[in-house]
mmCIF file of C-alpha atoms in Angstrom:
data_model
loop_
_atom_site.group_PDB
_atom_site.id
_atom_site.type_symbol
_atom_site.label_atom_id
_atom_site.label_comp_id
_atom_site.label_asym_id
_atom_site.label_seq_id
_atom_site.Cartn_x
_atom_site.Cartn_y
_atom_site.Cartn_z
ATOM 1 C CA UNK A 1317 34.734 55.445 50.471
ATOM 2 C CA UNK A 1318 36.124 54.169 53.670
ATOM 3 C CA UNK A 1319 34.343 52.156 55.950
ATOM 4 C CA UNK A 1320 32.273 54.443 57.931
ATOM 5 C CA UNK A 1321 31.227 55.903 54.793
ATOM 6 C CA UNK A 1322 30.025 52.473 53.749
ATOM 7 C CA UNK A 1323 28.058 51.737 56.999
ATOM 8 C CA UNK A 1324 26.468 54.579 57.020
ATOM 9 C CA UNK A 1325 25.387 53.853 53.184
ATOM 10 C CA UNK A 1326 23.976 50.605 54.303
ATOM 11 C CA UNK A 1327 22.203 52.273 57.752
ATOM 12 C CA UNK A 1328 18.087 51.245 56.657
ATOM 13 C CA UNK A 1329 15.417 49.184 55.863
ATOM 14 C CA UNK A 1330 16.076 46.965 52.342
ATOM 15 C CA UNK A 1331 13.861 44.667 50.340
ATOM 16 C CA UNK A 1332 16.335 42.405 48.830
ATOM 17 C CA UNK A 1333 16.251 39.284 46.198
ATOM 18 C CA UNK A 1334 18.498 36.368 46.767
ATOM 19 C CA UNK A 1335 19.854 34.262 44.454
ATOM 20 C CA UNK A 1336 21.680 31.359 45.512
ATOM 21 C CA UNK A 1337 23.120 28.849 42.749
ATOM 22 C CA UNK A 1338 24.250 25.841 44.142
ATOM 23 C CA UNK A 1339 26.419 24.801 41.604
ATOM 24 C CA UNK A 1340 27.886 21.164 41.457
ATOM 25 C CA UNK A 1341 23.744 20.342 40.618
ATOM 26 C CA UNK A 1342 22.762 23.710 38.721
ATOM 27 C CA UNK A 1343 20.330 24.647 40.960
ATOM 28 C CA UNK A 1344 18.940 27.761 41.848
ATOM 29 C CA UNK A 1345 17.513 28.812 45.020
ATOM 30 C CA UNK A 1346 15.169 32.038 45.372
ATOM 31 C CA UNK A 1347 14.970 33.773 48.453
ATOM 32 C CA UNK A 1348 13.004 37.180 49.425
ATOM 33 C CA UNK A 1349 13.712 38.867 52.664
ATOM 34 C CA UNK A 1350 13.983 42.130 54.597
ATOM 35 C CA UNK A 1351 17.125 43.723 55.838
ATOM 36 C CA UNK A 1352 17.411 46.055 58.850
ATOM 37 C CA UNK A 1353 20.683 47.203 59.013
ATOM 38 C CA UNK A 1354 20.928 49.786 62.277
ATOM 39 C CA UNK A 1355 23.924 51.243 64.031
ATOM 40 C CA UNK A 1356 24.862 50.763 67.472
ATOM 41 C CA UNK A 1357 26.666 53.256 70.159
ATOM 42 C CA UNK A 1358 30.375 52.461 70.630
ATOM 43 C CA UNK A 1359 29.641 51.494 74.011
ATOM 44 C CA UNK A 1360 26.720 49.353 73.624
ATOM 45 C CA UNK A 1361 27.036 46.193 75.792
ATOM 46 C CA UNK A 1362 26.349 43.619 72.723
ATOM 47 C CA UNK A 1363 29.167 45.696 70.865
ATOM 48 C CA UNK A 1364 31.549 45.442 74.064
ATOM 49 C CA UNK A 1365 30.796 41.977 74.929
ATOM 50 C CA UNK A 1366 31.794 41.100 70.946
ATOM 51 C CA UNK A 1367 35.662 43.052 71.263
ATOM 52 C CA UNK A 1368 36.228 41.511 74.442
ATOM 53 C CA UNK A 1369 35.041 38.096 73.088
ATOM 54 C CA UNK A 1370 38.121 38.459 70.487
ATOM 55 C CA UNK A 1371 40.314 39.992 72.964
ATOM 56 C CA UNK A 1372 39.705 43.349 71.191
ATOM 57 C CA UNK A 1373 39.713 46.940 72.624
ATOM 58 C CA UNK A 1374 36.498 48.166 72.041
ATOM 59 C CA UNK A 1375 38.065 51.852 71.396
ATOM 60 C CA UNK A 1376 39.496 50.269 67.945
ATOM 61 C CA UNK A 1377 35.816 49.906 66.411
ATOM 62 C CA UNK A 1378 34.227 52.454 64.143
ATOM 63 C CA UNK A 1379 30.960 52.174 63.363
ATOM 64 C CA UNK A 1380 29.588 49.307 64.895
ATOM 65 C CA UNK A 1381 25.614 47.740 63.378
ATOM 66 C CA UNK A 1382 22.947 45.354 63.622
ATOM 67 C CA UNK A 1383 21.740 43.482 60.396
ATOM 68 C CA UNK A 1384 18.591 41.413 60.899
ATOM 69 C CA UNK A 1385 16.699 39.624 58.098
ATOM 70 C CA UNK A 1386 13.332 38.170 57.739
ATOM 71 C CA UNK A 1387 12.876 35.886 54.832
ATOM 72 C CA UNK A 1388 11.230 33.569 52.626
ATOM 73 C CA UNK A 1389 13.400 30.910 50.560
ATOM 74 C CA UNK A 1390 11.177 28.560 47.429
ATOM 75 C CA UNK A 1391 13.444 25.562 48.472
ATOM 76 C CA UNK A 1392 11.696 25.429 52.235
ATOM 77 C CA UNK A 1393 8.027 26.832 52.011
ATOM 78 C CA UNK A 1394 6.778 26.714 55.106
ATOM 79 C CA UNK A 1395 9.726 27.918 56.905
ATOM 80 C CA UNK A 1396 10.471 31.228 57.348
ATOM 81 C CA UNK A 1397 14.481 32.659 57.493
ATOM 82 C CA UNK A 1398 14.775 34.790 60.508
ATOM 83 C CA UNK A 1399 18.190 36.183 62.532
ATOM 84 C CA UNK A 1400 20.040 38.621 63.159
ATOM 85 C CA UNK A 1401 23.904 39.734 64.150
ATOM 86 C CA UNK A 1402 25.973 42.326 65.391
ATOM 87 C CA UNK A 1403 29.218 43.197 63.136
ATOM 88 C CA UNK A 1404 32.034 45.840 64.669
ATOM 89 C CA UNK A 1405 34.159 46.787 62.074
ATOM 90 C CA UNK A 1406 38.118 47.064 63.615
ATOM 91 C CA UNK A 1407 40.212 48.998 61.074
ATOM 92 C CA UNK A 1408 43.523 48.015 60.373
ATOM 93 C CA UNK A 1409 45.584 51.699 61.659
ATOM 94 C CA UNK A 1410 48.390 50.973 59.329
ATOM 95 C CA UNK A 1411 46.735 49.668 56.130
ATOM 96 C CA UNK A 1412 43.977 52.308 54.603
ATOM 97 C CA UNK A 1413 40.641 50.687 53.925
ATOM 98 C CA UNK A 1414 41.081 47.328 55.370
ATOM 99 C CA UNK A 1415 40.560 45.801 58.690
ATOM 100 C CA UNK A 1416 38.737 43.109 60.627
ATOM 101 C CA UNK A 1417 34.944 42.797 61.125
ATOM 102 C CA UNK A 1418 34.069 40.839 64.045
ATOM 103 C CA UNK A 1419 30.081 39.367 63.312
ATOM 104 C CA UNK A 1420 28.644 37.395 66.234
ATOM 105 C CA UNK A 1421 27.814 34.443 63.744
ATOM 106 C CA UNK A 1422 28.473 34.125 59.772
ATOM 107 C CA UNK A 1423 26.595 32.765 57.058
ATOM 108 C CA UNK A 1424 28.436 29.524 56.190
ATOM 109 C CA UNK A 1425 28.743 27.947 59.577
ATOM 110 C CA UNK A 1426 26.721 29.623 62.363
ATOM 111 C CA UNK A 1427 29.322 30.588 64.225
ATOM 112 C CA UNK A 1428 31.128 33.663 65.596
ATOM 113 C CA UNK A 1429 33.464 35.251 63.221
ATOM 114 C CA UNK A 1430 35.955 37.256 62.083
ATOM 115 C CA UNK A 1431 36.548 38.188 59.078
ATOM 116 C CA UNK A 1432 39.125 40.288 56.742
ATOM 117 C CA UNK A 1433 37.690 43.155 54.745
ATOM 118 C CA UNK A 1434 39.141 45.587 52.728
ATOM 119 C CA UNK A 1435 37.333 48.665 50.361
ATOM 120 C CA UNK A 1436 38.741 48.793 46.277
ATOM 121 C CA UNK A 1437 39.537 51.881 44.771
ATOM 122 C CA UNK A 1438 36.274 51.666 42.867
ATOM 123 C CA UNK A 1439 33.964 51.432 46.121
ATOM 124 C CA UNK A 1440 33.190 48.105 46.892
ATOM 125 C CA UNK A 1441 33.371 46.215 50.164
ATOM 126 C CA UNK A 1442 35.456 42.718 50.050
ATOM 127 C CA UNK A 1443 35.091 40.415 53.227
ATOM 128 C CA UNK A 1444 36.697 36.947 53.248
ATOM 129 C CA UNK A 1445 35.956 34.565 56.148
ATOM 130 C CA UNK A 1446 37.262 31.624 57.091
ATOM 131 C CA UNK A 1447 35.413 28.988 59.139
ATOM 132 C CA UNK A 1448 36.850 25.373 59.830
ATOM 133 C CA UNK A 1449 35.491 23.613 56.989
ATOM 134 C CA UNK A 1450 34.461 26.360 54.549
ATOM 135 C CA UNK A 1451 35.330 30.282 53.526
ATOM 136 C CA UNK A 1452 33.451 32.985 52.328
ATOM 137 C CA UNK A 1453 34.077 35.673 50.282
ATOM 138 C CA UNK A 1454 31.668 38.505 49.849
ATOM 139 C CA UNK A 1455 31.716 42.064 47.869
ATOM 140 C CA UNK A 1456 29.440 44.616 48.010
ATOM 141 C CA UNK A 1457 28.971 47.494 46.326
ATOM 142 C CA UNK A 1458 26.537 50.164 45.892
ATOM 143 C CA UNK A 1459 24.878 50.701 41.863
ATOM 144 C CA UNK A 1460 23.516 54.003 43.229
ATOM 145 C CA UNK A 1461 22.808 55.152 47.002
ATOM 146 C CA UNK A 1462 19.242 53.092 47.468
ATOM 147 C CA UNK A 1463 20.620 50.055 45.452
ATOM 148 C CA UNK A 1464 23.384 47.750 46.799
ATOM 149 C CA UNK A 1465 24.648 44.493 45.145
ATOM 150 C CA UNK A 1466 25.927 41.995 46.890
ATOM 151 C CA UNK A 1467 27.758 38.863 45.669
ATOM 152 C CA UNK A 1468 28.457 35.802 48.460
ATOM 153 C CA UNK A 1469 30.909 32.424 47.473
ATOM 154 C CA UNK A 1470 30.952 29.974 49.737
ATOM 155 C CA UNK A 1471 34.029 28.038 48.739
ATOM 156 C CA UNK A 1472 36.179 24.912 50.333
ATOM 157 C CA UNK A 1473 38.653 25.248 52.932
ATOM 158 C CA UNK A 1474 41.301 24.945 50.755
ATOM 159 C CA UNK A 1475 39.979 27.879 48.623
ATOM 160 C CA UNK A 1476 39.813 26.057 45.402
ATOM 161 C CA UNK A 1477 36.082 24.931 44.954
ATOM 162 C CA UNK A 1478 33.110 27.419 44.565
ATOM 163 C CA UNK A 1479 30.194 25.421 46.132
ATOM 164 C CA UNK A 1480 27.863 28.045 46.222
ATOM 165 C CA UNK A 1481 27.490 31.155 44.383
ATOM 166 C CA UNK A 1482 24.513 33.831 45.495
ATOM 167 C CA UNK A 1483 23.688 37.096 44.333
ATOM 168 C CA UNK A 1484 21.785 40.006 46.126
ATOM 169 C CA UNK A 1485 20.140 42.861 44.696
ATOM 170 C CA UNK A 1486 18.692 45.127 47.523
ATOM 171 C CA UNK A 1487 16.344 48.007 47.676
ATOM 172 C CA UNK A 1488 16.584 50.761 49.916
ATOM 173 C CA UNK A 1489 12.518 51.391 50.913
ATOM 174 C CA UNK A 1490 11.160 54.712 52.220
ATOM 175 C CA UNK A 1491 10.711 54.699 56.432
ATOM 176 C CA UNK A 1492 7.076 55.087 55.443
ATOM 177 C CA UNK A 1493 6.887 51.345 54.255
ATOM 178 C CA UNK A 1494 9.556 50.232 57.122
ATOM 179 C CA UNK B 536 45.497 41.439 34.228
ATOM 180 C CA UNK B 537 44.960 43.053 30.819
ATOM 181 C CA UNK B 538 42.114 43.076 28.333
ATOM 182 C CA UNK B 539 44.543 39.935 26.520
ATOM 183 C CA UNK B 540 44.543 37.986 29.526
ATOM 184 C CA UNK B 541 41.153 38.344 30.734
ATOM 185 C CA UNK B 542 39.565 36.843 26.872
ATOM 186 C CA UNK B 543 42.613 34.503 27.110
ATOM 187 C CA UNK B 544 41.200 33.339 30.267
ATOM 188 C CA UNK B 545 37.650 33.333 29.102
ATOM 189 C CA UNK B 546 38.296 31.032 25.401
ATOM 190 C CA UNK B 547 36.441 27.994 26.485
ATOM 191 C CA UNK B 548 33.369 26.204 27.188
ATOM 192 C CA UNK B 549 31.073 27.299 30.108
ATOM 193 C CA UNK B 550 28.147 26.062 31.753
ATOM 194 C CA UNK B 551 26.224 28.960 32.894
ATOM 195 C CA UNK B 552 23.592 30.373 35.986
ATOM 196 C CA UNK B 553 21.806 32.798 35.470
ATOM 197 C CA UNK B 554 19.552 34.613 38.074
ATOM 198 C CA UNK B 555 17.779 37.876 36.754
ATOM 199 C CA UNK B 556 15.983 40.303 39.582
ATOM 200 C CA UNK B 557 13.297 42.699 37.971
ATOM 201 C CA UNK B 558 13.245 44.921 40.441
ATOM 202 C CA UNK B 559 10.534 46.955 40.324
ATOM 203 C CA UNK B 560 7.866 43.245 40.632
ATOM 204 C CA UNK B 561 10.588 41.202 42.789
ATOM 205 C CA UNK B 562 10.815 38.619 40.251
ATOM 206 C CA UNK B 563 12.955 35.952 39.489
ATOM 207 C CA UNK B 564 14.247 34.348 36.430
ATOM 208 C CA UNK B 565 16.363 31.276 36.311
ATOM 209 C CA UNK B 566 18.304 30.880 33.067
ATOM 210 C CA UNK B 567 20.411 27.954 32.305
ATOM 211 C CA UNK B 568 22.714 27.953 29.292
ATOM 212 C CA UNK B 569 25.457 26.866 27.843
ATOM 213 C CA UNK B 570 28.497 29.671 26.298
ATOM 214 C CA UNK B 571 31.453 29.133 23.942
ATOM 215 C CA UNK B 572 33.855 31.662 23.854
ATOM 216 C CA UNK B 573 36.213 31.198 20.661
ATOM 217 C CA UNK B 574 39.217 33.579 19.598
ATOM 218 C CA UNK B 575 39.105 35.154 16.808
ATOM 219 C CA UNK B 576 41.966 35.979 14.177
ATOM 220 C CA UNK B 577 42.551 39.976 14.020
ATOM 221 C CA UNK B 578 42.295 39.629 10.336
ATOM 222 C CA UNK B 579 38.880 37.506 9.898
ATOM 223 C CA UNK B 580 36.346 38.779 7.989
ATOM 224 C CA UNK B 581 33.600 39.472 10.645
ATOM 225 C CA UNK B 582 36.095 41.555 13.157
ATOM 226 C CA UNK B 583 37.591 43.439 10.514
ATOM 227 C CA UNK B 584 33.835 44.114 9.082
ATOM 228 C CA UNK B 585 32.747 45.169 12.859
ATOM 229 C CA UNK B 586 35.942 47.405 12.688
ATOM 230 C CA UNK B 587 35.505 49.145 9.103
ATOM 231 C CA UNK B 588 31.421 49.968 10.728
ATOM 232 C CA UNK B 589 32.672 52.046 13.410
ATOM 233 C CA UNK B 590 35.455 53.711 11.387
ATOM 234 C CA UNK B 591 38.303 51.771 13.396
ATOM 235 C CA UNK B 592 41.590 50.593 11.916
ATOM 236 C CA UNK B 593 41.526 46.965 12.327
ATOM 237 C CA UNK B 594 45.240 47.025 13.502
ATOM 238 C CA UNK B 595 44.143 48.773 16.797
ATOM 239 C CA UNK B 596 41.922 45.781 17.749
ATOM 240 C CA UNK B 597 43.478 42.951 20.452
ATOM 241 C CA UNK B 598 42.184 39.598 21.241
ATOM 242 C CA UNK B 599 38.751 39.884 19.527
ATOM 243 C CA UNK B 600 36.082 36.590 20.289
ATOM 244 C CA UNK B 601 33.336 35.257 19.744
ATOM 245 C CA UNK B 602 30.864 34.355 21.952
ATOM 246 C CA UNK B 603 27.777 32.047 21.612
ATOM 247 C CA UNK B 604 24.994 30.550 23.685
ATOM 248 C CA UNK B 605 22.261 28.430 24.161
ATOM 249 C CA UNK B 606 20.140 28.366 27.197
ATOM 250 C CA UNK B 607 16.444 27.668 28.535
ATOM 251 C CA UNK B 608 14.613 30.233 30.754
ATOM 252 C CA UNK B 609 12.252 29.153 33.326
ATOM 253 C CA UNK B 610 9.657 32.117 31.558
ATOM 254 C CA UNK B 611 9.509 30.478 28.251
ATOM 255 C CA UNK B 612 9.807 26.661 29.194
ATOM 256 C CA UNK B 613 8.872 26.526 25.372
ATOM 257 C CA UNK B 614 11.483 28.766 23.637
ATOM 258 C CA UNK B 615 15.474 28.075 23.787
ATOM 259 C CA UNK B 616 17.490 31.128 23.964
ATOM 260 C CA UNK B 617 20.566 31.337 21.455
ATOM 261 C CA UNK B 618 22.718 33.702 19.981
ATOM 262 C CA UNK B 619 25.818 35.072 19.313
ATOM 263 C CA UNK B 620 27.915 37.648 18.860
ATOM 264 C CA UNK B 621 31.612 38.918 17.885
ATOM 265 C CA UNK B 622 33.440 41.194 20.046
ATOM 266 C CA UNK B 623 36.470 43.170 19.839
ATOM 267 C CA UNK B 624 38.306 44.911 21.834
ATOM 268 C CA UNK B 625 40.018 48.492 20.904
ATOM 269 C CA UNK B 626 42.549 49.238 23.968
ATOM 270 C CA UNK B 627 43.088 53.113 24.694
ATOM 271 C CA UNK B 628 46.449 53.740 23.746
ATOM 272 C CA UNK B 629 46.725 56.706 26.540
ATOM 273 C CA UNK B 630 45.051 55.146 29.185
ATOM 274 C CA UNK B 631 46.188 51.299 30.693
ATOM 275 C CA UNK B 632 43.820 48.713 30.750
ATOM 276 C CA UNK B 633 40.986 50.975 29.626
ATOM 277 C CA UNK B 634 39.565 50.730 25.903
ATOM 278 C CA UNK B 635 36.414 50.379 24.088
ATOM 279 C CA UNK B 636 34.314 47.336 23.178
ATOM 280 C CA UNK B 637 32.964 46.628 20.017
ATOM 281 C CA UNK B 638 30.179 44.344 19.580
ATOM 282 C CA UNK B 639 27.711 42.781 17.165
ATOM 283 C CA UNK B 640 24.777 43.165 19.057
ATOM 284 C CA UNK B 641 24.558 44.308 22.876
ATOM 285 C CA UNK B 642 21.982 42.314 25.783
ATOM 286 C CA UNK B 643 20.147 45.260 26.328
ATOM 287 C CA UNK B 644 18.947 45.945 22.904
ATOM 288 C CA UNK B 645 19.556 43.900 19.783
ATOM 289 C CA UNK B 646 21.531 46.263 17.769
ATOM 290 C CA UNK B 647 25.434 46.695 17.476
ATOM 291 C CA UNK B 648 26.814 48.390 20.484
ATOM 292 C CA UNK B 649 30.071 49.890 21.035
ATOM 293 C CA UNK B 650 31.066 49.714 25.574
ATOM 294 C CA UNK B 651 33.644 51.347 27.106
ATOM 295 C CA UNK B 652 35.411 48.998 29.567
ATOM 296 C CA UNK B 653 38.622 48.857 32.154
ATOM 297 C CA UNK B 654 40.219 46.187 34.489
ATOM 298 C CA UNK B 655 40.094 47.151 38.215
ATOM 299 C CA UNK B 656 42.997 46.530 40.591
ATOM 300 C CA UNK B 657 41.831 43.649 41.456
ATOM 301 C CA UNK B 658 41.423 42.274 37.964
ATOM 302 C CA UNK B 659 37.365 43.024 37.481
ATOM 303 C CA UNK B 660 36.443 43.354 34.514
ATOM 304 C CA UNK B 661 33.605 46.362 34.114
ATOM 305 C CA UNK B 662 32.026 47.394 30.877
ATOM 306 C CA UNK B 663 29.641 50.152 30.329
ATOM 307 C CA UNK B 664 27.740 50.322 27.262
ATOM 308 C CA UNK B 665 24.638 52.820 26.711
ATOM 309 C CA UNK B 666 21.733 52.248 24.299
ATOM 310 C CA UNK B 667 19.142 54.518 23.493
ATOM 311 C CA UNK B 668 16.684 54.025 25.900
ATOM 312 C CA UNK B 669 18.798 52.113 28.799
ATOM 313 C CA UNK B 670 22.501 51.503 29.454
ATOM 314 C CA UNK B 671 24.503 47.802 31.034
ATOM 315 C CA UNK B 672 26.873 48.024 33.668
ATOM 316 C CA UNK B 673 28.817 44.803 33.438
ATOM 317 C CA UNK B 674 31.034 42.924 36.243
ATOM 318 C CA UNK B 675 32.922 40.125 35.515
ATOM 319 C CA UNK B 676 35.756 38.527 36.882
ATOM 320 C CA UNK B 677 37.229 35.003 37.580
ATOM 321 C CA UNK B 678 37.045 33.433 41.105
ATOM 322 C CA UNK B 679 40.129 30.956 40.214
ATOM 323 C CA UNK B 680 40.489 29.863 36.489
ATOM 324 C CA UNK B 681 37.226 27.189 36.245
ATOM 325 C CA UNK B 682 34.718 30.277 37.519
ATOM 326 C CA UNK B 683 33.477 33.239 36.516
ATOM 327 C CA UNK B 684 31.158 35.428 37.836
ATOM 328 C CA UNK B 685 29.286 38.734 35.849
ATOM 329 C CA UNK B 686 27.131 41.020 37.094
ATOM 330 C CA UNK B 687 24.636 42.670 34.395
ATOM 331 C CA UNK B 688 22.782 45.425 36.024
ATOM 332 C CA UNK B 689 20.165 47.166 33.094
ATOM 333 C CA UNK B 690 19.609 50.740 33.993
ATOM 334 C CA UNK B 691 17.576 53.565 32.479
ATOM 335 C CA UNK B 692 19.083 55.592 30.148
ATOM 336 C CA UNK B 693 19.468 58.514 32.362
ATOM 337 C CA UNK B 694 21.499 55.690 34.746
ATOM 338 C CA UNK B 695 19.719 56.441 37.732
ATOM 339 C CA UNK B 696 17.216 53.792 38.029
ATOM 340 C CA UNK B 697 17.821 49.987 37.919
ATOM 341 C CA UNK B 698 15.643 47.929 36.097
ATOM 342 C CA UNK B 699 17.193 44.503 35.842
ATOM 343 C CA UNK B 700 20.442 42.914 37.744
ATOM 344 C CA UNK B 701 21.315 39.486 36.950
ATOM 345 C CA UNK B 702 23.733 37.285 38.397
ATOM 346 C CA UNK B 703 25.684 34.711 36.601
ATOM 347 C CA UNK B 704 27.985 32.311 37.689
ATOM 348 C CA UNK B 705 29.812 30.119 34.824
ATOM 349 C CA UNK B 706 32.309 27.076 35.266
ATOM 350 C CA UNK B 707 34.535 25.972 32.707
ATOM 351 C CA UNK B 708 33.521 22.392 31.123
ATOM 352 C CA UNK B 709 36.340 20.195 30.176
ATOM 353 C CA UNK B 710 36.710 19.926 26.419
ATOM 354 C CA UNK B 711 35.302 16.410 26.673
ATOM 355 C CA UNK B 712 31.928 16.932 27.322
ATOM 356 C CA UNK B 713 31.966 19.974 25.171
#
C-alpha cells in the first residue's frame, strides 16, 4: 500500500469511537465523533497556500485531503469538538513509502505541522510529529476496507514519557446516512 | 526482536487500560486491571501438560509464561474480573520470527486455543487465533520498555466483520508496589 493507496482508503464519511487514556491518573476519556475525510485538487488554493507555507513545491504532493470532525467527548458535556484541517502528503522520492505530511494544525498543540510518515510492510500508516513541548506518534491501519484503527501517543519532548494513549476504531457509513 | 525478547520484555508487573468499542451499539467499556506476567521453566508441569494436549514435543517450546489478571469493569461495578492463563510459544523452525501460540484458554472464548503469531519489522507483535464462532487479531508492541500497547480486535468467524476492538495501554509497575 503506498500512500495514495491509503488516502484513497480513508476518502469518506466515518463514525468513529475514541478512547483516550490519560495515563499518569488512569483515566479514561470517551469521545464519539464524525469524520469527513475528502480529497482536494492538486491545485486547490488551501493546498497551495500550505506547500508554500513550508517552502514546498506544490508539484511534490500526491494526494492532498480534508479531515473534519464533529464530536462529543463525556469529560466536557456541553461542549461539542468541532475542526477541521488540510494534510498534503510530500513523498520522500528517494525513500519508498515515507515522506512528509504537512497538516495545517495537529492534535497535540494546535499548531501547523509537519510531520514524518512512513507505510510498514504490513499496511499501516506511522506519522510522528514533533511540536515544541510534546510529540506524537500515530499508526493507522485498516482491519478490513470500511474499518480503520487508529492508535495516537502523545509523548514528552524528549520522547521518553507516554502521557496520553488513545485508541480509534472507525466505521466507514454508507453515503445514504452521510 | 524475537518471540524471546518480546516475553523477556513483557515478565513483569503492569497496570493496565482497557477501552473496549462494541461496534455495532457504539459502546464503551472501561476496564482497569492489574497483569503479572511470570516466566515459566520449559520443563514445568503445566507447559509441558499444554504441550503433550496438542501433540507438541515440549523441547520445541521457547520462553513459555504465565499471565494473570485482576481488573474491574465499569459494566459490572459488582464483579472483579480475574484469570489466568499459561502460554507457550512453539517458533516455526522454517520461517523467522513466525510460530504458533499455545494457550490455556483464549479471550474470545474460554477454551484452550492454539494462535499463530509473527514479529513485524518494526517489532509488533500480531497473533491470530480463530475459535469456532469468532477469531482475535492481536497487536502488541512496546512504546519504550515501561509501555505497552495491544490491540484486540474480535471478529466473526468468517473474519469479515468486527465485533469488538479494544485498546489497552499497560505500564510497567516497579516491583515495589507490586
Amino acid at each position: 500500500m503506498d500512500i495514495r493507496e491509503f488516502v484513497a482508503g480513508s476518502i469518506g464519511h466515518w463514525r468513529s469511537q475514541r478512547s483516550a487514556h490519560h495515563l499518569a491518573f488512569g483515566h479514561f476519556e470517551a469521545v464519539q465523533s464524525e469524520i469527513d475525510i475528502t480529497d482536494l485538487a492538486l491545485d486547490a488554493p488551501e493546498v497551495v497556500a500550505l506547500c508554500q507555507a513550508y517552502s514546498i513545491d506544490p508539484k511534490e504532493a500526491i494526494a492532498p485531503f480534508r479531515m473534519s470532525w464533529v464530536g462529543q467527548s463525556d469529560w466536557e458535556d456541553s461542549e461539542e469538538i468541532k475542526g477541521n484541517c488540510v494534510l498534503v502528503p510530500i513523498p520522500d522520492p528517494e525513500r519508498p513509502n515515507c515522506g512528509k505530511l504537512l497538516r495545517e494544525r495537529g492534535y497535540a498543540e494546535e499548531v501547523a505541522a509537519i510531520g514524518e510518515y512512513h507505510i510498514t510492510e504490513d499496511n499501516t500508516f506511522v506519522l510522528v510529529t514533533n511540536y515544541d513541548r510534546a510529540s506524537a506518534e500515530e499508526k493507522i491501519w485498516f482491519v478490513n476496507p470500511n474499518v480503520r484503527c487508529r492508535v495516537s501517543l502523545i509523548k514528552t519532548s524528549a520522547g521518553t514519557g507516554v502521557i496520553t494513549a488513545s485508541f480509534s476504531s472507525e466505521i466507514r457509513q454508507s453515503s445514504q446516512s452521510a
